[in-house]
Amino acid sequence: MASKGLRKVVAMSDTSFDVSVGQGAPGKKRWSLLRIGGRFWSWVWFILGAIYFLVPLFATLRHSLRMERDVLGFKAYERAFEDPSFLETFLLSNALAVATIICSAILIVPTAYWIRLRLPQARRIAEFITLLPFVIPAIILVFGLIRTYSTHFTIPFTDIELFQPLTTTKFGTYALITAGYMVLAMPYMYRSVDTGMRVVDIRTLTEAAQSLGAGWFTIITQVILPNVRSALLSGALLTFAIVVGEVTLASFLGVDAFGPYLFLIGQHKAYEPAALSFVTFLLTWIAMGMIQFVTGGQGQATGAH
Amino acid sequence: MSYLSLENVTKQFGDAVVVDNFNLGIEKGEFVSFLGPSGCGKTTTLRMVAGFELPTSGRITLDGVDITDKAPNQRNVGMIFQAYALFPNMTVAQNIGFGLRIRKMNSTDVHARVDEMLNLVNLEKHANKYPYQLSGGQQQRVSLARALAIRPEVLLLDEPLSALDAKIRVSLRQEIRAIQKRLGITAIFVTHDQEEALSISDRIVVMNVGEMEQVGTPFEIYNFPKTQFVANFVGSLNNADAEVIDPANGILAMDGVHFKTAEEDFASRKKGDKVKFSVRPERFSFAVEPKKDNVIDCTIENITFLGSVVRIQIKIGNTNFNMDTFNNPFLELPAIGAKEQVMCSKEAVLVL
Ligand SMILES: Nc1ncnc2c1ncn2[C@@H]1O[C@H](COP(=O)(O)OP(=O)(O)OP(=O)(O)O)[C@@H](O)[C@H]1O
Ligand SMILES: [Mg+2]
């Protein structure tokens, strides 16, 4: 992602210099020198940026390969993977991530759709709400969740009990943490879905489907969803990356997720955390690569009409 | 009672009256065009028939059934949009079959109907392509096939050709008209292109800011416009100010030049009234029969080739008029600045 962004910057500065060449025809030589200069500086910035990202990563990798004295090897990786907790927590986090993505999609696709279609004036409010997770730290969210859901929940002013404390049961806790993750993932999910809906003209597509006899469920599942699929996917992969590495919610709610596990062994072991960090890094990158791949392919299919 | 009828249909958005007391009956199998300038409420009227907008007041009936409040997906109405609105995630065949699958038609029947429709619009070869792989004209034909596949009671077309280039526009409009005639389907066609409306409609509804100006066949609309607006909007027109000279005999004068009109109400006017009159450019011709109603002296000001037509600017009195004649290689055009005589019949002089 980062490298692509940088490459874009390079390309942009290139074209802007090209334009000035066209305008300043008389001093052509000087301009083209400047253009080379522009490209040079773009590369300098690109390389600096790359170093900033790659050096720590490289250090982590090197460290993780040095568990045995004087040899480079995958011992740390073997050790890390041997621990049964690794697989347990990793699988749990994956399951939670999938649950988060599915629930978010069910919530956000119809919401974003309805706002675009019928409540365009509510878009600013929706955007503001989806940005809240950036402003309010996860720790506040988790304390709010615990305070609200660790007691018996009654309908206000009555004694009718709605549900048992969620934090006392395993399923309840998983439901709670999934809801929490949905909040954290909202900025990514909502924004990517909303952008996806801007690309296709959902209003006209909706009307076309309606005039052919389709009801809301059919429209959302057969027309809207397939056309925002790539946008949804990019949101989903970001969500995945967030959930798998998340520490705050999981540790305060006492869920044995991958994030707290990584944190724990980080405090007790020397080489394994580096190995696992690197693996998580790779996973994230694979996720990013998949976004690029999937959206790249789809973008051509839907974007060209 | 008509097959499709709009009775006293009014639509307001807030305080703005966009469609004002619209009354129209359309017979089964008729092709009606809504013609009018941008923002006059054509789309809004069409969308009320489709069910996308609810009339503020009034009633819409289709085949004797009141459909005013019916949801769009409960009406059997085909809609064609300017932007094609094909589902990008579906192939041509899937697009055409969409409405049929919603109607729970079994797959062999869907297949057969889709093939029939592909055949109708000549797109058999493209059944498995995606919309983005087709040209604009092809996409619009798919959209036509998709709308017709459900055998709609009415076909609504909202400027379906506006996004296409001129050549395809002409061939596709003929294709649409031919298919409509063959299937005997009732259609409403929205356009702001008068030539389009004139060439394919059974009847034209000329609209102006929410109101109907005139309803009639293309022939009536063009030759006997009832209002100044219709006369100006449909075809091109020369307009001039004049003074009534002799109401009984239909004589009026412009810059001292007398014109004779056949306008029916002209007798009710008073001598000395100021009026506006109009003459279509093609109604002028160079005078060869002196017996014609109006034989007028003029000066040739300018000559423009427009392909099949030659437009000649003539000066009558102090006013410039356009005059159109068909182009042909043997045409002898007068020189610029020459004094000539032109003529036009008294029916050509419209006083509105
Ligand atoms: N949803 C809406 N809310 C408010 N005003 C609207 C709405 N839809 C249309 N209008 C207004 O109603 C008027 C008529 O619009 P309409 O789309 O029917 O015009 P039209 O004849 O189809 O024009 P065009 O040829 O440009 O398509 C316009 O002034 C438009 O601004
Ligand atoms: Mg319109």
XYZ file of C-alpha atoms and ligand atoms in Angstrom:
689
model
C 0.000 0.000 0.000
C 2.584 2.430 1.170
C 4.859 1.786 -1.737
C 2.010 2.192 -4.165
C 1.034 5.507 -2.607
C 4.560 6.700 -3.005
C 4.698 5.578 -6.563
C 1.601 7.628 -7.214
C 3.325 10.693 -5.811
C 6.178 10.081 -8.202
C 3.846 9.770 -11.134
C 1.981 12.901 -10.173
C 5.010 15.095 -9.872
C 6.088 13.733 -13.231
C 2.985 14.873 -15.024
C 2.973 18.249 -13.348
C 6.459 18.820 -14.642
C 5.407 17.659 -18.067
C 2.714 20.303 -18.111
C 5.161 23.044 -17.273
C 7.408 21.852 -20.088
C 4.558 22.344 -22.505
C 3.879 25.851 -21.237
C 7.433 27.077 -20.999
C 8.466 26.116 -24.481
C 11.291 28.695 -24.908
C 13.557 27.499 -22.109
C 13.162 23.886 -23.026
C 16.537 22.643 -21.915
C 16.340 24.155 -18.473
C 12.862 22.740 -17.960
C 13.849 19.244 -18.901
C 16.768 19.482 -16.491
C 14.309 20.501 -13.831
C 12.179 17.555 -14.771
C 15.047 15.203 -14.141
C 15.571 17.071 -10.889
C 11.931 16.499 -9.979
C 12.206 12.840 -10.688
C 15.404 12.672 -8.661
C 13.787 14.193 -5.586
C 10.762 11.987 -5.956
C 13.056 9.002 -5.817
C 14.875 10.384 -2.808
C 11.608 10.737 -0.916
C 10.455 7.354 -2.054
C 13.633 5.691 -0.869
C 13.567 7.528 2.450
C 9.978 6.410 2.976
C 10.812 2.857 2.049
C 13.749 2.825 4.468
C 11.532 4.127 7.238
C 9.206 1.171 6.692
C 11.663 -1.527 5.824
C 14.466 -1.086 8.350
C 12.419 -1.986 11.460
C 10.857 -4.825 9.533
C 14.235 -6.097 8.478
C 15.522 -5.783 12.047
C 12.564 -7.806 13.302
C 13.166 -10.446 10.687
C 16.878 -10.665 11.476
C 16.221 -10.840 15.160
C 13.655 -13.598 14.689
C 16.144 -15.664 12.711
C 18.853 -15.492 15.402
C 17.435 -17.651 18.111
C 20.298 -20.094 17.844
C 23.726 -18.728 18.457
C 25.718 -17.825 15.334
C 23.290 -19.336 12.801
C 20.379 -17.903 10.938
C 17.411 -20.247 11.167
C 13.702 -20.658 11.664
C 13.988 -21.977 15.199
C 12.004 -19.100 16.652
C 9.214 -19.777 14.155
C 9.176 -23.476 15.034
C 8.967 -22.664 18.720
C 6.248 -20.112 18.224
C 4.121 -22.412 16.126
C 4.663 -25.310 18.551
C 2.809 -23.524 21.309
C -0.819 -24.778 21.138
C -2.013 -21.384 22.373
C -0.717 -19.848 19.186
C -3.077 -21.818 16.991
C -5.993 -21.498 19.424
C -5.762 -17.747 19.768
C -5.010 -17.272 16.116
C -8.036 -19.315 15.046
C -10.274 -17.553 17.558
C -9.185 -14.162 16.278
C -9.814 -15.293 12.739
C -13.289 -16.506 13.634
C -14.040 -13.218 15.390
C -12.762 -11.338 12.370
C -15.034 -13.289 10.048
C -18.001 -12.752 12.369
C -17.222 -9.035 12.516
C -17.007 -8.782 8.761
C -20.283 -10.616 8.168
C -22.187 -8.641 10.796
C -20.695 -5.361 9.582
C -21.644 -6.133 6.012
C -25.208 -6.956 7.016
C -25.440 -3.735 8.965
C -23.506 -1.388 6.747
C -24.466 -2.303 3.185
C -28.196 -1.628 3.664
C -27.445 1.427 5.798
C -25.073 3.030 3.333
C -27.461 2.102 0.527
C -30.458 3.628 2.216
C -28.604 6.795 3.083
C -27.431 7.231 -0.489
C -30.844 6.471 -1.889
C -33.257 8.160 0.462
C -31.443 10.210 3.075
C -28.599 11.992 1.341
C -28.893 14.748 3.926
C -27.919 12.191 6.598
C -24.626 11.385 4.926
C -22.647 13.914 6.911
C -24.023 12.576 10.160
C -23.263 9.020 9.114
C -19.744 9.975 8.124
C -19.224 11.719 11.431
C -20.432 8.691 13.357
C -18.216 6.348 11.398
C -15.219 8.526 12.224
C -15.836 8.384 15.980
C -13.692 5.258 16.480
C -10.708 7.321 15.302
C -11.424 9.967 17.904
C -12.524 7.850 20.842
C -9.846 5.415 22.012
C -10.704 1.735 22.161
C -10.146 1.753 25.899
C -13.120 4.044 26.402
C -15.234 1.867 24.156
C -14.346 -1.239 26.127
C -15.091 0.332 29.498
C -18.416 1.511 28.159
C -19.224 -1.953 26.920
C -18.231 -3.554 30.208
C -20.195 -1.087 32.296
C -23.301 -1.459 30.193
C -23.303 -5.181 29.634
C -21.853 -6.644 32.808
C -25.038 -5.901 34.722
C -28.539 -7.255 34.324
C -30.124 -5.167 31.667
C -33.661 -4.043 32.328
C -35.939 -1.876 30.261
C -35.697 1.592 31.825
C -38.322 2.335 34.528
C -39.519 -1.288 34.625
C -38.294 -4.523 36.146
C -38.490 -6.466 32.917
C -35.094 -8.016 32.291
C -33.929 -7.879 28.701
C -30.795 -9.976 28.994
C -28.355 -11.485 31.439
C -24.962 -9.880 31.879
C -23.161 -10.644 28.636
C -19.715 -10.696 30.177
C -20.464 -13.759 32.301
C -20.935 -16.212 29.448
C -18.488 -17.180 26.752
C -20.944 -16.636 23.937
C -22.046 -13.340 25.425
C -18.468 -12.145 25.575
C -17.831 -13.151 21.980
C -20.965 -11.313 20.913
C -19.842 -8.278 22.839
C -16.337 -8.238 21.428
C -17.681 -8.758 17.915
C -19.918 -5.741 18.414
C -16.917 -3.798 19.678
C -14.870 -4.831 16.648
C -17.728 -3.741 14.420
C -17.382 -0.282 15.897
C -13.632 -0.260 15.305
C -14.080 -1.526 11.748
C -16.873 0.905 10.922
C -14.724 3.679 9.433
C -13.161 1.281 6.973
C -16.284 -0.695 6.166
C -18.627 2.251 5.810
C -16.264 4.356 3.808
C -15.261 1.691 1.352
C -18.850 0.553 0.834
C -20.058 4.125 0.451
C -17.345 4.860 -2.088
C -18.225 1.661 -3.919
C -21.798 2.858 -4.156
C -20.708 6.151 -5.603
C -19.010 4.390 -8.482
C -22.130 2.557 -9.641
C -25.276 4.609 -10.093
C -27.252 2.775 -7.424
C -30.294 5.001 -7.742
C -30.903 4.225 -11.392
C -29.994 0.575 -10.917
C -32.497 0.396 -8.093
C -35.199 1.944 -10.220
C -34.409 -0.349 -13.123
C -34.677 -3.359 -10.820
C -37.899 -2.056 -9.298
C -39.526 -1.528 -12.646
C -38.645 -5.126 -13.460
C -40.545 -6.198 -10.365
C -37.770 -6.634 -7.812
C -38.369 -6.040 -4.099
C -35.872 -4.612 -1.622
C -34.305 -7.903 -0.625
C -33.694 -8.914 -4.233
C -32.331 -5.490 -5.069
C -29.859 -5.513 -2.201
C -28.709 -9.089 -2.639
C -28.699 -9.362 -6.422
C -28.000 -5.858 -7.616
C -26.345 -3.758 -4.920
C -24.201 -6.333 -3.135
C -22.560 -7.801 -6.261
C -21.745 -4.323 -7.485
C -20.103 -3.176 -4.262
C -18.408 -6.528 -3.767
C -14.903 -5.275 -4.382
C -15.412 -2.257 -2.141
C -16.833 -4.503 0.541
C -13.873 -6.812 0.164
C -11.331 -4.101 0.663
C -13.186 -2.985 3.783
C -13.334 -6.575 4.932
C -9.617 -7.178 4.531
C -8.772 -4.047 6.491
C -11.184 -5.187 9.172
C -9.456 -8.532 9.199
C -6.072 -6.951 9.734
C -7.415 -4.798 12.569
C -9.229 -7.558 14.395
C -6.405 -10.085 14.256
C -3.941 -7.674 15.842
C -6.321 -5.964 18.289
C -5.236 -5.986 21.958
C -7.279 -3.556 24.037
C -10.805 -4.922 23.606
C -9.691 -8.529 23.827
C -7.585 -8.186 26.960
C -10.132 -6.112 28.883
C -12.984 -8.413 27.950
C -10.814 -11.411 28.780
C -10.986 -12.991 25.371
C -8.030 -15.241 24.506
C -7.422 -13.628 21.175
C -4.261 -13.400 19.149
C -3.476 -9.804 20.086
C -3.195 -10.378 23.858
C -1.294 -13.601 23.225
C 1.282 -11.778 21.160
C 1.504 -9.156 23.863
C 1.954 -11.806 26.530
C 4.773 -13.702 24.883
C 6.326 -10.381 24.027
C 6.871 -9.884 27.709
C 8.268 -13.309 28.398
C 10.187 -14.420 25.382
C 12.874 -12.896 23.274
C 12.751 -14.284 19.772
C 9.271 -15.736 19.253
C 7.466 -12.372 19.400
C 9.681 -11.116 16.621
C 8.835 -14.196 14.579
C 5.116 -13.798 15.187
C 5.220 -10.076 14.492
C 6.830 -10.793 11.211
C 4.237 -13.428 10.386
C 1.408 -11.015 11.225
C 3.087 -8.428 9.098
C 3.201 -10.853 6.211
C -0.443 -11.744 6.712
C -1.407 -8.089 6.632
C 0.581 -7.602 3.488
C -1.041 -10.578 1.875
C -4.389 -9.061 2.807
C -3.357 -5.766 1.213
C -2.136 -7.584 -1.852
C -5.477 -9.321 -2.106
C -7.279 -5.983 -1.939
C -5.143 -4.684 -4.767
C -5.669 -7.837 -6.763
C -9.393 -8.156 -6.255
C -10.286 -4.496 -6.622
C -7.915 -4.089 -9.533
C -9.650 -6.859 -11.465
C -13.141 -5.720 -10.515
C -12.440 -2.074 -11.121
C -11.849 -2.851 -14.743
C -15.015 -4.861 -15.004
C -17.352 -2.304 -13.510
C -15.521 0.932 -14.010
C -15.399 1.028 -17.768
C -19.021 1.434 -18.628
C -61.873 5.359 -21.426
C -58.303 5.275 -22.561
C -55.936 2.420 -21.872
C -53.599 4.613 -19.865
C -55.011 7.784 -18.469
C -53.661 10.595 -16.355
C -56.422 12.631 -14.786
C -55.735 16.016 -13.210
C -52.281 14.860 -12.231
C -50.335 17.465 -10.314
C -46.914 17.140 -8.766
C -45.306 19.575 -6.387
C -41.833 19.462 -4.903
C -42.179 21.702 -1.885
C -43.722 24.866 -3.270
C -42.678 24.275 -6.847
C -45.434 22.972 -9.070
C -43.563 20.786 -11.515
C -46.523 19.145 -13.236
C -49.726 21.147 -13.271
C -53.094 19.491 -13.794
C -52.009 17.087 -16.462
C -54.741 15.276 -18.407
C -53.921 12.719 -21.018
C -55.430 9.543 -22.379
C -53.268 7.092 -24.290
C -54.766 4.299 -26.372
C -53.465 0.767 -26.406
C -50.585 0.379 -28.831
C -50.096 4.100 -29.181
C -46.673 5.741 -29.235
C -46.816 9.088 -27.455
C -43.905 11.475 -27.045
C -43.476 14.077 -24.344
C -41.619 16.939 -25.915
C -40.458 20.024 -24.105
C -37.483 22.023 -22.914
C -35.289 20.957 -20.025
C -36.982 21.122 -16.640
C -40.540 21.207 -17.947
C -41.576 18.097 -16.027
C -41.369 15.355 -18.657
C -39.324 13.008 -16.524
C -41.438 13.714 -13.462
C -44.619 12.832 -15.357
C -43.043 9.653 -16.660
C -41.820 8.718 -13.202
C -45.325 9.083 -11.842
C -46.527 6.574 -14.423
C -43.658 4.278 -13.432
C -44.444 4.715 -9.754
C -41.183 6.386 -8.712
C -42.980 9.576 -7.801
C -46.331 9.931 -6.137
C -48.639 12.568 -7.636
C -49.557 15.329 -5.205
C -53.082 14.985 -6.546
C -54.822 13.319 -9.440
C -55.201 9.793 -10.647
C -53.439 7.428 -13.026
C -55.267 4.410 -14.390
C -53.927 1.610 -16.524
C -56.315 -0.743 -18.272
C -59.105 0.393 -15.986
C -57.109 -0.167 -12.786
C -56.117 2.731 -10.564
C -52.341 2.469 -10.192
C -51.725 5.890 -8.644
C -50.431 4.498 -5.347
C -49.058 1.175 -6.523
C -45.397 0.480 -5.829
C -43.199 0.462 -8.956
C -42.487 -3.249 -8.620
C -46.217 -3.993 -8.474
C -46.876 -2.337 -11.838
C -46.133 -4.092 -15.037
C -44.283 -1.186 -16.581
C -41.051 -1.313 -18.544
C -38.636 1.560 -18.074
C -35.714 2.629 -20.197
C -33.225 5.137 -18.868
C -30.926 7.546 -20.584
C -27.963 5.997 -18.765
C -28.959 2.431 -19.811
C -28.953 1.244 -16.165
C -27.844 -2.269 -17.037
C -26.698 -4.358 -14.096
C -22.903 -4.331 -14.442
C -22.508 -7.647 -12.646
C -24.718 -9.552 -15.066
C -24.242 -10.652 -18.643
C -26.546 -9.468 -21.397
C -28.615 -12.633 -21.110
C -28.808 -12.375 -17.325
C -29.857 -8.749 -17.572
C -32.662 -9.620 -19.963
C -33.747 -12.554 -17.816
C -33.729 -10.585 -14.548
C -37.378 -9.588 -14.557
C -38.408 -13.083 -15.604
C -36.496 -14.760 -12.792
C -38.158 -12.369 -10.366
C -41.491 -13.509 -11.743
C -40.379 -17.065 -10.917
C -40.566 -18.187 -14.522
C -38.926 -21.598 -14.968
C -35.498 -21.655 -16.496
C -36.404 -23.195 -19.860
C -39.024 -20.503 -20.398
C -36.599 -17.812 -19.281
C -34.108 -19.155 -21.751
C -36.610 -19.151 -24.572
C -37.818 -15.625 -23.802
C -34.277 -14.293 -23.495
C -33.417 -15.780 -26.880
C -36.530 -14.287 -28.384
C -35.600 -10.854 -27.010
C -31.974 -11.127 -28.127
C -33.279 -11.912 -31.545
C -35.655 -8.958 -31.439
C -32.833 -6.504 -30.814
C -30.264 -8.336 -32.928
C -27.850 -9.092 -30.159
C -27.746 -12.891 -30.336
C -23.972 -12.837 -30.612
C -23.521 -10.811 -27.459
C -25.587 -12.876 -25.027
C -22.662 -13.691 -22.780
C -20.932 -10.350 -22.791
C -20.990 -7.921 -19.917
C -22.462 -4.447 -20.387
C -19.063 -2.756 -20.303
C -18.053 -4.813 -23.340
C -20.829 -3.278 -25.448
C -21.193 0.040 -27.230
C -23.727 2.570 -25.999
C -26.212 1.684 -28.722
C -25.904 -2.011 -27.945
C -26.338 -1.360 -24.242
C -29.490 0.588 -24.883
C -30.800 -2.265 -27.024
C -30.129 -4.670 -24.174
C -32.029 -2.358 -21.893
C -34.909 -2.340 -24.384
C -34.873 -6.132 -24.523
C -34.775 -6.316 -20.732
C -37.762 -4.020 -20.401
C -39.745 -5.844 -23.081
C -38.962 -9.317 -21.758
C -41.476 -8.935 -18.941
C -44.191 -8.094 -21.481
C -44.960 -4.777 -19.830
C -48.315 -3.081 -20.231
C -46.599 0.210 -20.952
C -43.068 0.971 -22.064
C -41.592 4.187 -20.702
C -38.515 5.649 -22.327
C -36.751 8.616 -20.726
C -34.529 10.220 -23.335
C -33.155 6.815 -24.275
C -31.103 8.147 -27.171
C -29.593 11.278 -25.681
C -26.316 9.638 -24.753
C -25.726 8.245 -28.239
C -24.129 9.854 -31.241
C -26.232 11.211 -34.063
C -26.105 8.294 -36.499
C -26.974 5.628 -33.945
C -29.622 7.891 -32.524
C -31.468 7.886 -35.812
C -31.138 4.181 -36.526
C -32.018 3.151 -32.991
C -35.090 5.336 -32.864
C -36.360 3.686 -36.007
C -35.603 0.312 -34.497
C -37.486 1.205 -31.322
C -40.456 2.380 -33.349
C -40.456 -0.763 -35.497
C -40.326 -3.047 -32.466
C -43.041 -1.054 -30.719
C -45.294 -1.385 -33.756
C -44.579 -5.065 -34.173
C -45.382 -5.863 -30.546
C -48.273 -3.405 -30.467
C -46.973 -2.069 -27.179
C -48.125 1.187 -25.624
C -45.209 3.549 -25.201
C -44.350 6.943 -23.793
C -41.169 8.453 -25.108
C -39.608 11.464 -23.438
C -37.373 13.682 -25.491
C -36.350 17.270 -25.918
C -35.400 16.681 -29.515
C -38.267 17.802 -31.724
C -37.074 15.910 -34.773
C -37.019 12.705 -32.749
C -40.550 13.305 -31.504
C -41.856 14.227 -34.933
C -40.342 11.223 -36.636
C -41.515 8.380 -34.423
C -44.654 9.373 -32.562
C -48.325 8.703 -33.121
C -49.013 11.707 -30.973
C -46.880 14.348 -29.348
C -47.539 16.120 -26.073
C -45.716 19.439 -26.100
C -44.983 20.558 -22.558
C -43.866 23.829 -21.095
C -43.065 24.401 -17.415
C -45.407 21.799 -16.024
C -48.262 22.394 -18.429
C -49.446 20.766 -21.587
C -49.285 23.220 -24.461
C -50.702 21.041 -27.192
C -51.438 17.398 -27.905
C -51.633 16.179 -31.452
C -50.163 14.168 -34.265
C -46.742 15.245 -35.490
C -48.465 16.670 -38.560
C -50.823 18.800 -36.482
C -48.146 19.920 -34.079
C -45.843 21.009 -36.848
C -48.322 22.523 -39.256
C -50.952 23.854 -36.928
C -49.272 24.852 -33.701
C -51.851 26.258 -31.320
C -49.531 28.424 -29.272
C -46.519 30.584 -29.836
C -44.514 28.252 -27.636
C -45.329 25.171 -29.696
C -44.687 26.982 -32.926
C -41.293 28.103 -31.714
C -40.257 24.904 -30.043
C -41.178 22.590 -32.883
C -39.325 23.350 -36.075
C -37.742 26.705 -36.747
C -39.784 29.806 -37.162
C -39.605 33.406 -38.280
C -41.312 35.744 -35.840
C -42.255 39.343 -36.463
C -44.416 42.119 -35.055
C -47.258 43.409 -37.156
C -50.347 45.538 -37.049
C -53.866 44.450 -37.958
C -55.071 46.276 -41.057
C -58.234 44.493 -42.107
C -59.593 41.930 -39.645
C -62.352 40.686 -41.962
C -60.015 39.836 -44.821
C -57.102 38.706 -42.664
C -54.709 41.458 -43.664
C -51.869 42.592 -41.454
C -48.887 44.797 -42.079
C -45.283 44.638 -41.055
C -43.010 47.560 -41.867
C -45.691 48.586 -44.351
C -45.633 45.228 -46.142
C -49.009 43.510 -46.248
C -49.488 39.836 -45.359
C -52.635 37.815 -45.685
C -53.430 35.167 -43.082
C -55.963 32.342 -42.946
C -56.061 32.352 -39.143
C -59.631 31.604 -38.014
C -59.848 34.000 -35.078
C -58.376 36.842 -37.004
C -61.749 38.432 -37.711
C -62.261 38.996 -33.991
C -59.315 41.368 -33.833
C -59.551 45.119 -34.209
C -57.913 47.292 -36.784
C -54.695 48.721 -35.357
C -54.088 45.833 -32.904
C -50.490 44.847 -32.457
C -49.951 41.151 -33.173
C -47.083 38.732 -33.570
C -47.058 36.522 -36.602
C -44.862 33.646 -37.663
C -43.897 31.928 -40.890
C -41.906 28.708 -41.158
C -38.788 29.074 -43.325
C -39.810 26.313 -45.711
C -43.141 27.937 -46.453
C -41.456 30.690 -48.457
C -40.537 30.069 -52.027
C -39.428 32.223 -54.899
C -42.452 33.665 -56.622
C -43.411 31.962 -59.844
C -47.203 32.096 -59.565
C -48.303 35.673 -59.073
C -51.766 34.483 -57.969
C -50.514 33.278 -54.549
C -51.886 34.984 -51.456
C -48.687 36.688 -50.479
C -46.174 37.795 -53.025
C -43.587 39.906 -51.289
C -40.601 41.944 -52.341
C -37.380 41.173 -50.565
C -33.608 41.468 -50.686
C -31.280 38.489 -50.482
C -29.047 38.976 -47.464
C -27.179 35.746 -47.034
C -27.119 32.114 -48.195
C -26.098 29.135 -46.054
C -25.725 25.515 -47.120
C -27.108 23.071 -44.574
C -26.674 19.902 -46.609
C -30.051 18.849 -47.897
C -31.429 22.300 -47.279
C -30.261 25.732 -48.334
C -31.115 28.499 -45.919
C -31.540 31.906 -47.472
C -31.752 35.015 -45.373
C -34.110 37.537 -46.882
C -34.992 41.038 -45.813
C -38.633 42.040 -45.982
C -39.174 45.655 -45.042
C -36.630 46.090 -42.276
C -36.930 42.569 -40.902
C -34.812 39.539 -41.652
C -36.510 36.232 -42.385
C -35.119 32.790 -43.046
C -36.275 30.870 -46.035
C -35.423 27.199 -46.650
C -35.358 25.461 -49.988
C -34.271 21.943 -50.815
C -30.807 21.678 -52.164
C -30.187 20.238 -55.594
C -27.235 20.536 -57.947
C -29.250 22.425 -60.544
C -30.582 24.961 -58.120
C -30.077 28.489 -59.344
C -29.518 30.635 -56.322
C -29.910 34.407 -56.499
C -26.952 36.626 -55.834
C -26.538 38.240 -52.452
C -28.038 41.689 -52.494
C -30.398 40.848 -55.362
C -33.991 42.037 -55.248
C -36.391 39.115 -55.493
C -39.975 38.217 -54.895
C -40.969 35.437 -52.524
C -44.370 33.980 -51.912
C -46.194 32.065 -49.221
C -49.771 30.916 -48.820
C -52.106 32.599 -46.397
C -52.201 29.341 -44.345
C -48.460 29.728 -43.770
C -48.928 33.012 -41.947
C -49.544 32.013 -38.318
C -50.959 34.551 -35.920
C -50.813 33.083 -32.403
N -36.860 15.175 -6.451
C -37.011 16.463 -6.780
N -37.033 17.419 -5.825
C -37.200 18.718 -6.143
N -37.344 19.164 -7.389
C -37.335 18.280 -8.395
C -37.167 16.878 -8.142
N -37.194 16.230 -9.328
C -37.369 17.171 -10.262
N -37.461 18.403 -9.712
C -37.680 19.657 -10.436
O -38.788 19.496 -11.271
C -38.603 20.149 -12.501
C -38.910 19.203 -13.632
O -37.949 18.166 -13.629
P -37.969 17.013 -14.698
O -36.835 16.126 -14.381
O -39.310 16.400 -14.761
O -37.685 17.797 -16.028
P -37.500 17.244 -17.493
O -38.588 17.810 -18.308
O -37.363 15.775 -17.482
O -36.149 17.924 -17.907
P -34.906 17.331 -18.725
O -35.214 17.483 -20.167
O -33.790 18.226 -18.317
O -34.723 15.915 -18.286
C -37.198 20.684 -12.505
O -37.250 22.060 -12.257
C -36.523 19.966 -11.357
O -35.604 20.804 -10.757
Mg -35.747 14.422 -17.842
